[in-house]
mmCIF file of C-alpha atoms in Angstrom:
data_model
loop_
_atom_site.group_PDB
_atom_site.id
_atom_site.type_symbol
_atom_site.label_atom_id
_atom_site.label_comp_id
_atom_site.label_asym_id
_atom_site.label_seq_id
_atom_site.Cartn_x
_atom_site.Cartn_y
_atom_site.Cartn_z
ATOM 1 C CA MET A 6 62.712 105.673 193.416
ATOM 2 C CA SER A 7 64.684 108.874 193.939
ATOM 3 C CA ILE A 8 68.174 109.567 192.569
ATOM 4 C CA GLU A 9 70.965 109.965 195.013
ATOM 5 C CA ILE A 10 73.683 112.209 193.802
ATOM 6 C CA ALA A 11 77.136 111.395 195.223
ATOM 7 C CA ILE A 12 79.997 113.867 195.541
ATOM 8 C CA ALA A 13 83.346 112.435 194.559
ATOM 9 C CA PRO A 14 86.181 112.676 197.091
ATOM 10 C CA GLU A 15 87.958 115.489 195.153
ATOM 11 C CA TYR A 16 84.952 117.749 195.836
ATOM 12 C CA GLU A 17 83.903 116.627 199.283
ATOM 13 C CA GLY A 18 83.938 119.503 201.780
ATOM 14 C CA ARG A 19 83.921 122.001 198.878
ATOM 15 C CA VAL A 20 80.401 121.881 197.511
ATOM 16 C CA ARG A 21 76.947 120.934 198.594
ATOM 17 C CA LEU A 22 73.967 120.141 196.438
ATOM 18 C CA GLY A 23 70.348 120.979 196.748
ATOM 19 C CA VAL A 24 68.164 118.410 194.877
ATOM 20 C CA VAL A 25 64.572 118.568 193.670
ATOM 21 C CA GLU A 26 62.737 115.824 191.806
ATOM 22 C CA LEU A 27 59.253 116.392 190.401
ATOM 23 C CA GLU A 28 56.865 114.136 188.507
ATOM 24 C CA GLY A 29 53.800 114.937 186.492
ATOM 25 C CA VAL A 30 55.000 118.356 185.381
ATOM 26 C CA THR A 31 53.421 120.126 182.432
ATOM 27 C CA VAL A 32 55.861 122.129 180.304
ATOM 28 C CA ARG A 33 54.392 124.874 178.223
ATOM 29 C CA ASP A 34 55.835 127.445 175.823
ATOM 30 C CA ALA A 35 55.116 130.303 178.125
ATOM 31 C CA ASP A 36 53.084 131.515 181.130
ATOM 32 C CA ALA A 37 52.029 135.184 181.530
ATOM 33 C CA GLY A 38 52.200 135.025 185.339
ATOM 34 C CA LEU A 39 55.703 133.665 185.284
ATOM 35 C CA ALA A 40 56.825 136.244 182.739
ATOM 36 C CA ALA A 41 55.397 139.015 184.974
ATOM 37 C CA ALA A 42 57.128 137.667 188.055
ATOM 38 C CA ILE A 43 60.487 137.507 186.300
ATOM 39 C CA ALA A 44 60.078 141.030 184.914
ATOM 40 C CA ALA A 45 59.152 142.448 188.294
ATOM 41 C CA HIS A 46 62.107 140.853 189.950
ATOM 42 C CA GLY A 47 64.364 142.177 187.241
ATOM 43 C CA GLU A 48 63.044 145.704 187.749
ATOM 44 C CA GLU A 49 63.621 145.411 191.530
ATOM 45 C CA LEU A 50 67.256 144.299 190.908
ATOM 46 C CA ARG A 51 67.890 147.211 188.569
ATOM 47 C CA ARG A 52 66.364 149.633 191.047
ATOM 48 C CA ARG A 53 68.614 148.423 193.805
ATOM 49 C CA TYR A 54 71.823 147.714 192.049
ATOM 50 C CA ALA A 55 71.968 149.611 188.774
ATOM 51 C CA GLY A 56 75.622 150.681 188.126
ATOM 52 C CA LEU A 57 77.109 148.042 190.470
ATOM 53 C CA PRO A 58 79.378 145.314 188.947
ATOM 54 C CA SER A 59 77.455 142.034 189.006
ATOM 55 C CA GLY A 60 79.990 140.508 191.410
ATOM 56 C CA ASP A 61 79.277 143.196 194.016
ATOM 57 C CA VAL A 62 75.520 142.441 194.204
ATOM 58 C CA PRO A 63 74.725 140.797 197.545
ATOM 59 C CA GLY A 64 74.744 137.062 197.237
ATOM 60 C CA ALA A 65 76.678 136.940 193.946
ATOM 61 C CA SER A 66 79.931 136.195 195.840
ATOM 62 C CA ASP A 67 78.574 132.776 196.906
ATOM 63 C CA ALA A 68 78.635 131.561 193.323
ATOM 64 C CA ARG A 69 82.078 132.976 192.786
ATOM 65 C CA ASP A 70 83.249 131.228 196.027
ATOM 66 C CA LEU A 71 81.762 127.976 194.720
ATOM 67 C CA TYR A 72 83.652 128.228 191.403
ATOM 68 C CA LYS A 73 86.905 128.890 193.236
ATOM 69 C CA ALA A 74 86.270 125.958 195.521
ATOM 70 C CA LEU A 75 85.789 123.803 192.422
ATOM 71 C CA GLY A 76 89.007 125.056 190.871
ATOM 72 C CA LEU A 77 87.395 127.445 188.339
ATOM 73 C CA ASP A 78 88.142 131.118 187.798
ATOM 74 C CA PRO A 79 84.776 132.900 187.960
ATOM 75 C CA THR A 80 86.094 135.817 186.040
ATOM 76 C CA LYS A 81 86.902 133.578 183.063
ATOM 77 C CA THR A 82 84.099 131.000 183.444
ATOM 78 C CA ARG A 83 81.213 133.026 184.734
ATOM 79 C CA PRO A 84 78.609 131.333 187.004
ATOM 80 C CA SER A 85 75.362 130.826 185.226
ATOM 81 C CA SER A 86 73.516 132.741 187.903
ATOM 82 C CA GLU A 87 75.797 135.749 187.498
ATOM 83 C CA ALA A 88 75.337 135.610 183.702
ATOM 84 C CA LEU A 89 71.580 135.990 184.294
ATOM 85 C CA LEU A 90 72.202 138.819 186.694
ATOM 86 C CA ARG A 91 74.355 140.667 184.218
ATOM 87 C CA ARG A 92 71.689 140.575 181.579
ATOM 88 C CA VAL A 93 69.102 141.926 184.008
ATOM 89 C CA LEU A 94 71.363 144.721 185.281
ATOM 90 C CA LYS A 95 71.994 145.784 181.691
ATOM 91 C CA GLY A 96 68.250 146.062 181.094
ATOM 92 C CA GLU A 97 68.064 143.025 178.897
ATOM 93 C CA ALA A 98 65.348 140.430 179.273
ATOM 94 C CA LEU A 99 66.179 136.880 180.142
ATOM 95 C CA TYR A 100 66.024 134.406 177.334
ATOM 96 C CA THR A 101 62.719 132.551 177.256
ATOM 97 C CA VAL A 102 62.613 128.826 176.465
ATOM 98 C CA ASP A 103 59.621 127.162 178.163
ATOM 99 C CA THR A 104 57.892 127.359 181.509
ATOM 100 C CA LEU A 105 60.215 124.851 183.200
ATOM 101 C CA VAL A 106 63.434 126.330 181.987
ATOM 102 C CA ASP A 107 62.250 129.859 182.607
ATOM 103 C CA SER A 108 61.092 128.922 186.165
ATOM 104 C CA VAL A 109 64.551 127.499 187.030
ATOM 105 C CA ASN A 110 66.265 130.575 185.566
ATOM 106 C CA TYR A 111 64.036 132.694 187.757
ATOM 107 C CA CYS A 112 64.981 130.684 190.796
ATOM 108 C CA SER A 113 68.647 130.920 189.917
ATOM 109 C CA LEU A 114 68.439 134.660 189.445
ATOM 110 C CA ARG A 115 66.579 135.042 192.738
ATOM 111 C CA ALA A 116 68.964 132.819 194.750
ATOM 112 C CA GLN A 117 72.111 133.942 192.904
ATOM 113 C CA LEU A 118 73.270 130.365 192.764
ATOM 114 C CA PRO A 119 73.955 128.098 189.756
ATOM 115 C CA PHE A 120 71.165 125.608 189.004
ATOM 116 C CA GLY A 121 71.125 122.574 186.675
ATOM 117 C CA LEU A 122 67.882 121.290 185.139
ATOM 118 C CA TYR A 123 67.502 117.894 183.569
ATOM 119 C CA ASP A 124 64.799 115.566 182.182
ATOM 120 C CA LEU A 125 64.789 112.853 184.896
ATOM 121 C CA ASP A 126 63.715 110.262 182.321
ATOM 122 C CA ARG A 127 66.897 110.818 180.354
ATOM 123 C CA VAL A 128 69.217 110.345 183.335
ATOM 124 C CA GLU A 129 70.358 106.772 183.684
ATOM 125 C CA GLY A 130 71.658 105.042 186.800
ATOM 126 C CA GLU A 131 73.619 106.536 189.618
ATOM 127 C CA VAL A 132 74.720 110.167 189.418
ATOM 128 C CA VAL A 133 78.002 111.604 190.812
ATOM 129 C CA LEU A 134 79.563 115.046 190.834
ATOM 130 C CA ARG A 135 83.188 114.440 189.881
ATOM 131 C CA ARG A 136 86.121 115.871 187.945
ATOM 132 C CA GLY A 137 85.887 115.379 184.227
ATOM 133 C CA ARG A 138 88.239 112.761 182.728
ATOM 134 C CA ALA A 139 90.721 113.211 179.919
ATOM 135 C CA GLY A 140 88.890 113.858 176.669
ATOM 136 C CA GLU A 141 85.431 113.969 178.188
ATOM 137 C CA SER A 142 82.781 116.260 176.693
ATOM 138 C CA TYR A 143 79.096 116.454 175.974
ATOM 139 C CA GLN A 144 76.924 118.053 173.343
ATOM 140 C CA GLY A 145 75.739 121.326 174.723
ATOM 141 C CA ILE A 146 72.261 122.889 174.295
ATOM 142 C CA ARG A 147 72.163 124.792 171.054
ATOM 143 C CA LYS A 148 76.002 124.762 170.938
ATOM 144 C CA GLY A 149 78.861 122.444 170.121
ATOM 145 C CA ALA A 150 80.754 120.151 172.349
ATOM 146 C CA VAL A 151 81.255 121.276 175.975
ATOM 147 C CA ASN A 152 84.754 120.161 177.174
ATOM 148 C CA VAL A 153 84.628 119.039 180.812
ATOM 149 C CA GLU A 154 88.139 117.550 181.217
ATOM 150 C CA GLY A 155 89.464 118.591 184.645
ATOM 151 C CA ARG A 156 86.257 120.437 185.445
ATOM 152 C CA PRO A 157 83.341 119.621 187.783
ATOM 153 C CA VAL A 158 80.660 117.610 185.977
ATOM 154 C CA LEU A 159 77.549 115.559 186.848
ATOM 155 C CA ALA A 160 77.796 112.110 185.290
ATOM 156 C CA ASP A 161 75.479 109.148 185.142
ATOM 157 C CA ALA A 162 75.847 105.605 183.655
ATOM 158 C CA ARG A 163 76.153 107.102 180.170
ATOM 159 C CA GLY A 164 78.732 109.697 181.124
ATOM 160 C CA PRO A 165 78.758 113.478 181.723
ATOM 161 C CA PHE A 166 75.585 115.478 181.250
ATOM 162 C CA GLY A 167 75.796 118.757 183.155
ATOM 163 C CA ASN A 168 77.784 121.222 185.246
ATOM 164 C CA PRO A 169 77.271 124.484 187.049
ATOM 165 C CA THR A 170 77.703 126.471 183.825
ATOM 166 C CA SER A 171 76.186 124.484 180.957
ATOM 167 C CA ASP A 172 73.837 121.542 180.604
ATOM 168 C CA SER A 173 73.683 118.856 177.887
ATOM 169 C CA ALA A 174 71.410 118.213 174.890
ATOM 170 C CA ARG A 175 70.953 114.661 176.022
ATOM 171 C CA THR A 176 69.132 115.566 179.258
ATOM 172 C CA MET A 177 67.680 118.840 178.155
ATOM 173 C CA ILE A 178 64.051 119.841 178.834
ATOM 174 C CA THR A 179 61.502 119.581 176.042
ATOM 175 C CA LEU A 180 57.653 120.109 176.046
ATOM 176 C CA SER A 181 57.342 116.298 176.444
ATOM 177 C CA CYS A 182 59.180 116.244 179.795
ATOM 178 C CA VAL A 183 57.025 114.891 182.709
ATOM 179 C CA ARG A 184 59.705 114.304 185.322
ATOM 180 C CA ALA A 185 62.370 116.857 186.233
ATOM 181 C CA LEU A 186 65.562 116.878 188.193
ATOM 182 C CA VAL A 187 66.863 120.228 189.560
ATOM 183 C CA VAL A 188 70.312 120.556 191.166
ATOM 184 C CA VAL A 189 71.373 123.627 193.124
ATOM 185 C CA TYR A 190 75.127 124.073 193.420
ATOM 186 C CA VAL A 191 76.367 125.871 196.546
ATOM 187 C CA PRO A 192 79.732 126.313 198.228
ATOM 188 C CA ALA A 193 80.142 124.214 201.401
ATOM 189 C CA THR A 194 80.225 127.467 203.442
ATOM 190 C CA VAL A 195 76.522 128.176 202.763
ATOM 191 C CA ALA A 196 74.547 127.574 205.926
ATOM 192 C CA GLU A 197 71.984 124.752 205.891
ATOM 193 C CA PRO A 198 68.941 127.029 206.560
ATOM 194 C CA ARG A 199 69.681 129.051 203.447
ATOM 195 C CA LEU A 200 69.982 125.930 201.259
ATOM 196 C CA VAL A 201 66.690 124.614 202.777
ATOM 197 C CA ARG A 202 65.017 127.891 202.000
ATOM 198 C CA VAL A 203 66.330 127.958 198.369
ATOM 199 C CA VAL A 204 65.083 124.410 197.772
ATOM 200 C CA SER A 205 61.655 125.203 199.284
ATOM 201 C CA GLU A 206 61.251 128.311 197.133
ATOM 202 C CA THR A 207 62.277 126.375 194.081
ATOM 203 C CA VAL A 208 59.676 123.615 194.695
ATOM 204 C CA GLU A 209 56.977 126.332 195.208
ATOM 205 C CA THR A 210 57.885 128.142 192.026
ATOM 206 C CA LEU A 211 58.110 125.034 189.811
ATOM 207 C CA VAL A 212 54.874 123.643 191.056
ATOM 208 C CA ALA A 213 53.089 126.976 190.696
ATOM 209 C CA HIS A 214 54.094 127.373 187.072
ATOM 210 C CA CYS A 215 54.539 123.819 185.868
ATOM 211 C CA GLY A 216 52.353 121.721 188.181
ATOM 212 C CA GLY A 217 53.542 118.258 189.205
ATOM 213 C CA ARG A 218 54.252 116.567 192.474
ATOM 214 C CA LEU A 219 57.345 116.510 194.657
ATOM 215 C CA LEU A 220 59.075 113.138 194.463
ATOM 216 C CA HIS A 221 62.171 113.995 196.472
ATOM 217 C CA ARG A 222 64.061 116.947 197.846
ATOM 218 C CA ARG A 223 67.340 117.393 199.648
ATOM 219 C CA PRO A 224 67.833 118.835 202.116
ATOM 220 C CA ALA A 225 64.418 118.159 203.631
ATOM 221 C CA ALA A 226 62.327 121.021 204.890
#
């Protein structure tokens, strides 16, 4: 049964979500083909946009527009996709974690949109994108508590577990993950065909490098 992700009234009309659910994935430490694809894309970005501020790269403004629509200042809380782009433009390699995380980072860099990635078996009950409540936080991945009070956050029956900038240790991907949930955050102004294309490319990339079978996607192809 697929997960439906609701959008709370405070964010309706401001944000849209692309959703991918996969089962039967195989998460490995690394994949040479994936590493080569990421490196080639990085070289292409540097060739085209070296010397440009990251915010001026075509497509990067969509993530900034998203953050503004969600009440965040993108110059103070940088979109995760732009953080990846900044590393690449400086000639730095992306951090490598495993084939699933690396594949999603590649998709985020390519689309210039923030992505969230979660172990579907660690997500419990209904999920909603809402504003964080007073005192809410979650344990970040390889970091301390992430404060989400007054900020957009995905929450399930156990509470907050991810946002467009940082995901939680509770739902993080490990080598034992077999079912994955990917969320693409886009501003409401992004046209439907672009979101459909991003979701389709994401499914293709993840299945190519991690295997598995598509359980659910939104929007549909």
